[in-house]
């Protein structure tokens, strides 16, 4: 009988030893909480396809921010849903636009305790639901960049710390960096949605943000889920254009992409645990089919292990409240 020489089980044999040997941690400050604010409603509207999430009023937004701050989440990405849409998406850069008002109000209430990230895109603001302006049936890249520049300046003027362009137009980071610098906002960072895939996992978000395209789809600008080298290229281009952080989105079906991007860039990497990923967990948990707390821990650890420094997740507030109790899970 020959016995094992190496016994990895020793490190698993006691809870305190497991904790010491743990390679990856999740902390509330690693999480970014996406929130929706809608113009023209007088009470928050539950988002049916995203149980637990709402389209907020300015008031309920402030309450949600406060509750998240209490459990240690201080970073937020804001999405606006305007009352009025048009072909250009002009509410996206209106001084009194819903996101601009939300940015000002949250800053006023919470000061520098909060980091405010403004999603920069047109799909919530255009009547056709595409992420840029149209020429015929195609999204015109360069005219869209000029509009993105206006949006960036208006978001910075309203107090956004970070601008997060999510439209996947070529050259968007360079255009936005130039606009911000030209307007004196040299200190505002750019979190680039560098590798954003054309994904069915965004389904519930499009209900939440009222942003489904009226015709066609987004495959002419978002990436093909089959590609990973292309994601590395997109991340490199964004860093060369001035991105301070690069993002991969969605997360769970793209963990290899997170790893590839993290290995090939020197800037921090974000991953977006998107609406469909959120809703799948919520739906299965509601039926009692999965243990939600343990599933969430594994999901977030997996995204971190893949190389993400920060995670955008609708679970942010509930997870942050639960992290202090995670010892009994692991
Ligand atoms: C587009 C945008 C989308 C998401 C964030 N920004 C949707 C899309 O590209 O259709 C999706 C986020 C999610 O599904 O949680 N501005």
Short mmCIF file of C-alpha atoms and ligand atoms in Angstrom, two decimals:
data_model
loop_
_atom_site.label_atom_id
_atom_site.label_comp_id
_atom_site.label_asym_id
_atom_site.label_seq_id
_atom_site.Cartn_x
_atom_site.Cartn_y
_atom_site.Cartn_z
CA UNK A 1 0.00 0.00 0.00
CA UNK A 2 1.49 3.35 -0.98
CA UNK A 3 0.17 6.52 0.62
CA UNK A 4 -0.13 10.00 -0.95
CA UNK A 5 2.85 12.28 -0.48
CA UNK A 6 0.89 15.42 -1.25
CA UNK A 7 -2.27 15.98 0.76
CA UNK A 8 -4.07 19.13 -0.50
CA UNK A 9 -6.94 18.23 1.83
CA UNK A 10 -4.95 19.50 4.83
CA UNK A 11 -5.56 23.09 3.77
CA UNK A 12 -9.28 22.37 3.57
CA UNK A 13 -9.57 20.63 6.90
CA UNK A 14 -10.29 23.64 9.11
CA UNK A 15 -12.40 26.73 8.41
CA UNK A 16 -9.70 29.16 9.53
CA UNK A 17 -7.13 27.45 7.32
CA UNK A 18 -9.49 27.57 4.36
CA UNK A 19 -9.87 31.29 4.90
CA UNK A 20 -6.10 31.82 5.06
CA UNK A 21 -5.54 29.82 1.89
CA UNK A 22 -8.29 31.56 -0.05
CA UNK A 23 -6.90 33.09 -3.25
CA UNK A 24 -9.74 35.38 -4.24
CA UNK A 25 -11.88 37.80 -2.26
CA UNK A 26 -14.93 39.87 -3.03
CA UNK A 27 -15.44 43.14 -1.18
CA UNK A 28 -18.34 45.61 -1.44
CA UNK A 29 -15.95 48.18 -2.91
CA UNK A 30 -15.31 45.89 -5.90
CA UNK A 31 -18.95 46.17 -6.90
CA UNK A 32 -20.66 48.73 -9.12
CA UNK A 33 -24.42 48.99 -8.85
CA UNK A 34 -26.37 49.82 -12.05
CA UNK A 35 -29.52 51.87 -11.44
CA UNK A 36 -32.31 53.05 -13.73
CA UNK A 37 -33.92 56.45 -13.38
CA UNK A 38 -37.02 57.26 -15.36
CA UNK A 39 -38.50 60.61 -16.20
CA UNK A 40 -42.20 61.33 -15.73
CA UNK A 41 -43.20 58.73 -13.14
CA UNK A 42 -44.29 59.53 -9.61
CA UNK A 43 -43.54 56.16 -8.03
CA UNK A 44 -40.82 53.59 -8.72
CA UNK A 45 -41.86 50.98 -11.29
CA UNK A 46 -40.82 47.38 -10.63
CA UNK A 47 -39.08 45.80 -13.62
CA UNK A 48 -40.95 42.57 -14.17
CA UNK A 49 -38.13 40.71 -15.87
CA UNK A 50 -35.64 41.75 -13.16
CA UNK A 51 -37.22 40.89 -9.80
CA UNK A 52 -36.01 43.28 -7.11
CA UNK A 53 -34.97 46.03 -9.55
CA UNK A 54 -36.91 49.20 -10.32
CA UNK A 55 -37.13 52.10 -12.66
CA UNK A 56 -36.52 54.79 -10.08
CA UNK A 57 -37.87 58.25 -9.56
CA UNK A 58 -35.30 60.83 -8.49
CA UNK A 59 -36.47 60.28 -4.90
CA UNK A 60 -36.38 56.51 -4.87
CA UNK A 61 -32.98 56.63 -6.60
CA UNK A 62 -31.59 58.61 -3.69
CA UNK A 63 -33.01 56.08 -1.23
CA UNK A 64 -31.47 53.17 -3.10
CA UNK A 65 -28.09 54.92 -3.21
CA UNK A 66 -28.28 55.54 0.51
CA UNK A 67 -29.14 51.91 1.24
CA UNK A 68 -26.26 50.71 -0.92
CA UNK A 69 -23.81 53.10 0.75
CA UNK A 70 -24.81 51.65 4.13
CA UNK A 71 -23.55 48.22 3.06
CA UNK A 72 -20.36 49.58 1.52
CA UNK A 73 -21.28 49.94 -2.16
CA UNK A 74 -20.31 53.45 -3.26
CA UNK A 75 -20.06 53.13 -7.05
CA UNK A 76 -23.06 53.45 -9.32
CA UNK A 77 -23.71 53.42 -13.02
CA UNK A 78 -26.78 55.39 -13.98
CA UNK A 79 -29.10 54.71 -16.91
CA UNK A 80 -31.74 57.25 -17.87
CA UNK A 81 -35.12 56.62 -19.43
CA UNK A 82 -36.40 59.87 -20.92
CA UNK A 83 -40.06 60.80 -21.33
CA UNK A 84 -39.42 61.91 -24.91
CA UNK A 85 -37.42 60.13 -27.61
CA UNK A 86 -36.43 61.34 -31.07
CA UNK A 87 -34.28 60.27 -34.01
CA UNK A 88 -31.14 61.96 -32.62
CA UNK A 89 -31.68 61.00 -28.98
CA UNK A 90 -31.44 64.64 -27.98
CA UNK A 91 -32.57 64.06 -24.38
CA UNK A 92 -29.24 62.28 -23.86
CA UNK A 93 -27.39 65.60 -23.77
CA UNK A 94 -30.13 67.92 -22.52
CA UNK A 95 -28.99 69.96 -19.53
CA UNK A 96 -32.26 69.12 -17.81
CA UNK A 97 -32.18 65.49 -19.02
CA UNK A 98 -33.11 62.80 -16.55
CA UNK A 99 -29.59 61.44 -16.08
CA UNK A 100 -28.13 64.93 -15.75
CA UNK A 101 -30.69 65.73 -13.05
CA UNK A 102 -30.03 62.43 -11.29
CA UNK A 103 -26.27 63.02 -11.32
CA UNK A 104 -26.66 66.48 -9.83
CA UNK A 105 -29.08 65.33 -7.19
CA UNK A 106 -27.12 62.29 -6.02
CA UNK A 107 -23.93 64.36 -5.90
CA UNK A 108 -25.68 67.04 -3.90
CA UNK A 109 -26.99 64.51 -1.40
CA UNK A 110 -23.92 62.31 -0.97
CA UNK A 111 -20.90 64.35 -2.08
CA UNK A 112 -17.70 62.45 -2.69
CA UNK A 113 -18.95 59.35 -0.84
CA UNK A 114 -20.32 58.24 -4.20
CA UNK A 115 -18.57 57.49 -7.46
CA UNK A 116 -20.95 58.32 -10.29
CA UNK A 117 -20.54 56.55 -13.60
CA UNK A 118 -22.72 57.69 -16.50
CA UNK A 119 -23.53 55.12 -19.16
CA UNK A 120 -23.13 56.90 -22.48
CA UNK A 121 -25.32 55.51 -25.23
CA UNK A 122 -28.21 56.52 -27.43
CA UNK A 123 -30.44 53.44 -27.43
CA UNK A 124 -32.55 54.59 -24.47
CA UNK A 125 -32.99 58.00 -26.11
CA UNK A 126 -33.65 57.33 -29.80
CA UNK A 127 -37.12 56.56 -31.10
CA UNK A 128 -35.64 53.77 -33.26
CA UNK A 129 -33.77 52.22 -30.31
CA UNK A 130 -30.34 52.00 -31.94
CA UNK A 131 -27.16 53.10 -30.21
CA UNK A 132 -26.32 55.74 -32.80
CA UNK A 133 -27.91 57.95 -35.43
CA UNK A 134 -29.13 56.38 -38.64
CA UNK A 135 -28.26 56.84 -42.28
CA UNK A 136 -30.93 54.80 -43.99
CA UNK A 137 -31.06 51.58 -42.01
CA UNK A 138 -27.48 51.60 -40.78
CA UNK A 139 -26.01 53.23 -37.71
CA UNK A 140 -23.64 55.93 -38.94
CA UNK A 141 -20.40 55.74 -37.00
CA UNK A 142 -18.80 59.17 -37.29
CA UNK A 143 -21.93 61.35 -36.99
CA UNK A 144 -22.71 59.33 -33.85
CA UNK A 145 -19.29 60.20 -32.41
CA UNK A 146 -20.11 63.90 -32.59
CA UNK A 147 -23.26 63.26 -30.60
CA UNK A 148 -21.37 61.14 -28.07
CA UNK A 149 -19.03 64.11 -27.53
CA UNK A 150 -21.98 66.33 -26.63
CA UNK A 151 -23.38 63.72 -24.26
CA UNK A 152 -20.03 63.27 -22.53
CA UNK A 153 -19.66 66.98 -21.89
CA UNK A 154 -23.21 67.28 -20.53
CA UNK A 155 -22.69 64.28 -18.23
CA UNK A 156 -19.39 65.67 -16.97
CA UNK A 157 -21.01 69.08 -16.43
CA UNK A 158 -23.68 67.36 -14.35
CA UNK A 159 -20.99 65.82 -12.17
CA UNK A 160 -20.24 62.36 -13.57
CA UNK A 161 -16.86 61.12 -12.31
CA UNK A 162 -16.61 58.47 -14.99
CA UNK A 163 -18.05 58.31 -18.51
CA UNK A 164 -18.86 54.82 -19.78
CA UNK A 165 -19.48 54.69 -23.54
CA UNK A 166 -21.41 51.53 -24.40
CA UNK A 167 -22.35 52.04 -28.05
CA UNK A 168 -19.46 50.12 -29.66
CA UNK A 169 -18.78 52.82 -32.25
CA UNK A 170 -15.25 52.81 -33.66
CA UNK A 171 -13.16 55.62 -32.20
CA UNK A 172 -15.65 56.47 -29.45
CA UNK A 173 -13.05 56.61 -26.69
CA UNK A 174 -10.76 58.97 -28.60
CA UNK A 175 -13.68 61.23 -29.51
CA UNK A 176 -14.95 61.38 -25.93
CA UNK A 177 -11.48 61.92 -24.44
CA UNK A 178 -10.90 64.82 -26.82
CA UNK A 179 -14.27 66.36 -25.99
CA UNK A 180 -13.77 66.04 -22.23
CA UNK A 181 -10.27 67.47 -22.37
CA UNK A 182 -11.35 70.29 -24.65
CA UNK A 183 -14.04 71.26 -22.15
CA UNK A 184 -11.61 71.16 -19.24
CA UNK A 185 -12.73 67.82 -17.78
CA UNK A 186 -9.27 66.26 -17.82
CA UNK A 187 -9.92 64.55 -14.48
CA UNK A 188 -12.96 62.53 -15.61
CA UNK A 189 -12.15 58.90 -16.34
CA UNK A 190 -13.41 56.75 -19.19
CA UNK A 191 -14.65 53.25 -18.49
CA UNK A 192 -14.88 51.78 -21.99
CA UNK A 193 -17.29 49.02 -22.85
CA UNK A 194 -14.42 47.60 -24.89
CA UNK A 195 -15.66 44.11 -25.64
CA UNK A 196 -19.41 44.29 -25.70
CA UNK A 197 -21.02 41.32 -27.39
CA UNK A 198 -24.30 41.16 -29.30
CA UNK A 199 -25.94 39.10 -26.58
CA UNK A 200 -29.32 37.64 -25.73
CA UNK A 201 -28.36 38.14 -22.08
CA UNK A 202 -29.41 41.81 -22.43
CA UNK A 203 -33.07 40.83 -22.88
CA UNK A 204 -34.37 41.98 -19.48
CA UNK A 205 -32.39 45.25 -19.67
CA UNK A 206 -34.20 46.23 -22.82
CA UNK A 207 -37.46 45.99 -20.91
CA UNK A 208 -35.92 47.92 -18.01
CA UNK A 209 -34.57 50.70 -20.20
CA UNK A 210 -37.17 50.62 -22.98
CA UNK A 211 -34.27 50.33 -25.41
CA UNK A 212 -35.07 47.42 -27.72
CA UNK A 213 -34.29 48.31 -31.35
CA UNK A 214 -37.45 48.94 -33.42
CA UNK A 215 -35.95 47.13 -36.41
CA UNK A 216 -32.96 44.89 -36.97
CA UNK A 217 -30.48 44.10 -34.22
CA UNK A 218 -27.12 45.30 -32.92
CA UNK A 219 -24.85 42.85 -34.74
CA UNK A 220 -23.57 45.60 -37.00
CA UNK A 221 -21.77 47.19 -34.05
CA UNK A 222 -21.69 44.79 -31.07
CA UNK A 223 -19.28 41.85 -31.16
CA UNK A 224 -19.82 38.30 -32.34
CA UNK A 225 -19.88 35.91 -29.32
CA UNK A 226 -17.63 33.56 -31.26
CA UNK A 227 -14.62 35.91 -31.04
CA UNK A 228 -11.96 36.39 -28.41
CA UNK A 229 -8.94 37.73 -30.33
CA UNK A 230 -11.15 40.55 -31.52
CA UNK A 231 -11.91 41.44 -27.89
CA UNK A 232 -8.21 41.77 -27.16
CA UNK A 233 -7.94 44.06 -30.18
CA UNK A 234 -10.90 46.17 -29.06
CA UNK A 235 -9.40 46.53 -25.58
CA UNK A 236 -6.02 47.51 -27.00
CA UNK A 237 -7.62 50.12 -29.27
CA UNK A 238 -9.58 51.58 -26.37
CA UNK A 239 -6.51 51.80 -24.16
CA UNK A 240 -4.58 53.46 -27.01
CA UNK A 241 -7.46 55.93 -27.40
CA UNK A 242 -7.34 56.84 -23.72
CA UNK A 243 -9.57 54.41 -21.82
CA UNK A 244 -8.77 54.30 -18.09
CA UNK A 245 -10.67 51.04 -17.51
CA UNK A 246 -11.83 48.44 -20.04
CA UNK A 247 -14.92 46.31 -19.71
CA UNK A 248 -16.03 42.92 -20.93
CA UNK A 249 -19.76 42.31 -21.21
CA UNK A 250 -21.59 40.01 -20.52
CA UNK A 251 -19.52 38.12 -17.94
CA UNK A 252 -20.50 34.51 -17.42
CA UNK A 253 -20.38 33.17 -20.95
CA UNK A 254 -17.24 35.27 -21.57
CA UNK A 255 -14.90 34.41 -18.69
CA UNK A 256 -12.16 33.47 -21.15
CA UNK A 257 -12.51 36.92 -22.71
CA UNK A 258 -12.08 38.58 -19.30
CA UNK A 259 -8.93 36.52 -18.80
CA UNK A 260 -7.55 37.33 -22.24
CA UNK A 261 -8.21 41.05 -21.83
CA UNK A 262 -6.76 41.09 -18.30
CA UNK A 263 -3.61 39.35 -19.52
CA UNK A 264 -3.10 41.73 -22.41
CA UNK A 265 -3.76 45.16 -20.87
CA UNK A 266 -2.25 47.19 -18.05
CA UNK A 267 -5.41 49.05 -17.09
CA UNK A 268 -8.03 47.78 -14.62
CA UNK A 269 -10.62 45.41 -16.07
CA UNK A 270 -14.34 45.54 -15.35
CA UNK A 271 -16.90 42.84 -16.09
CA UNK A 272 -20.63 43.39 -16.45
CA UNK A 273 -22.79 40.68 -14.88
CA UNK A 274 -25.75 41.65 -17.07
CA UNK A 275 -29.52 41.64 -16.72
CA UNK A 276 -30.12 38.16 -18.15
CA UNK A 277 -27.50 36.70 -15.82
CA UNK A 278 -29.24 38.39 -12.90
CA UNK A 279 -32.72 37.28 -13.90
CA UNK A 280 -31.75 33.63 -14.43
CA UNK A 281 -30.50 33.44 -10.86
CA UNK A 282 -33.59 35.20 -9.52
CA UNK A 283 -35.96 32.96 -11.46
CA UNK A 284 -34.35 29.71 -10.36
CA UNK A 285 -34.01 30.92 -6.76
CA UNK A 286 -37.69 31.92 -6.64
CA UNK A 287 -38.57 28.32 -7.52
CA UNK A 288 -36.30 26.97 -4.84
CA UNK A 289 -34.14 25.22 -7.44
CA UNK A 290 -30.84 26.78 -6.41
CA UNK A 291 -29.24 28.16 -3.27
CA UNK A 292 -29.06 31.83 -4.25
CA UNK A 293 -26.43 32.96 -1.73
CA UNK A 294 -23.96 30.26 -2.64
CA UNK A 295 -24.64 30.64 -6.35
CA UNK A 296 -23.96 34.37 -6.16
CA UNK A 297 -20.74 33.84 -4.29
CA UNK A 298 -19.53 31.37 -6.89
CA UNK A 299 -20.55 33.61 -9.77
CA UNK A 300 -18.76 36.66 -8.39
CA UNK A 301 -15.67 34.68 -7.40
CA UNK A 302 -15.59 33.18 -10.88
CA UNK A 303 -15.67 36.59 -12.53
CA UNK A 304 -12.90 37.82 -10.21
CA UNK A 305 -10.80 34.69 -10.80
CA UNK A 306 -11.12 35.25 -14.52
CA UNK A 307 -9.34 38.56 -14.01
CA UNK A 308 -11.96 41.25 -13.38
CA UNK A 309 -10.92 43.90 -10.85
CA UNK A 310 -14.46 45.22 -10.54
CA UNK A 311 -17.91 43.86 -11.29
CA UNK A 312 -21.04 45.67 -12.40
CA UNK A 313 -23.93 43.74 -10.95
CA UNK A 314 -27.59 44.25 -10.08
CA UNK A 315 -26.90 41.99 -7.09
CA UNK A 316 -24.49 44.59 -5.65
CA UNK A 317 -26.59 45.81 -2.76
CA UNK A 318 -27.86 42.43 -1.59
CA UNK A 319 -24.49 40.75 -2.01
CA UNK A 320 -22.63 43.49 -0.14
CA UNK A 321 -25.02 43.07 2.76
CA UNK A 322 -24.33 39.34 2.75
CA UNK A 323 -20.52 39.36 2.34
CA UNK A 324 -19.84 39.64 6.09
CA UNK A 325 -21.72 36.34 6.49
CA UNK A 326 -19.89 34.49 3.73
CA UNK A 327 -17.67 32.60 6.15
CA UNK A 328 -20.52 30.20 6.80
CA UNK A 329 -20.72 29.50 3.06
CA UNK A 330 -17.07 28.71 2.52
C1 LIG B 1 -26.73 49.90 -24.15
C2 LIG B 1 -26.59 49.02 -22.99
C3 LIG B 1 -27.15 47.77 -22.88
C4 LIG B 1 -26.79 47.28 -21.63
C5 LIG B 1 -26.03 48.26 -21.00
N1 LIG B 1 -25.89 49.33 -21.88
C6 LIG B 1 -28.08 47.01 -23.75
C7 LIG B 1 -27.83 46.76 -25.14
O1 LIG B 1 -26.74 46.89 -25.68
O2 LIG B 1 -28.82 46.39 -25.77
C8 LIG B 1 -27.18 45.95 -21.12
C9 LIG B 1 -27.03 45.73 -19.68
C10 LIG B 1 -27.70 44.53 -19.16
O3 LIG B 1 -28.25 43.68 -19.90
O4 LIG B 1 -27.71 44.41 -17.94
N2 LIG B 1 -26.69 51.20 -23.88
#
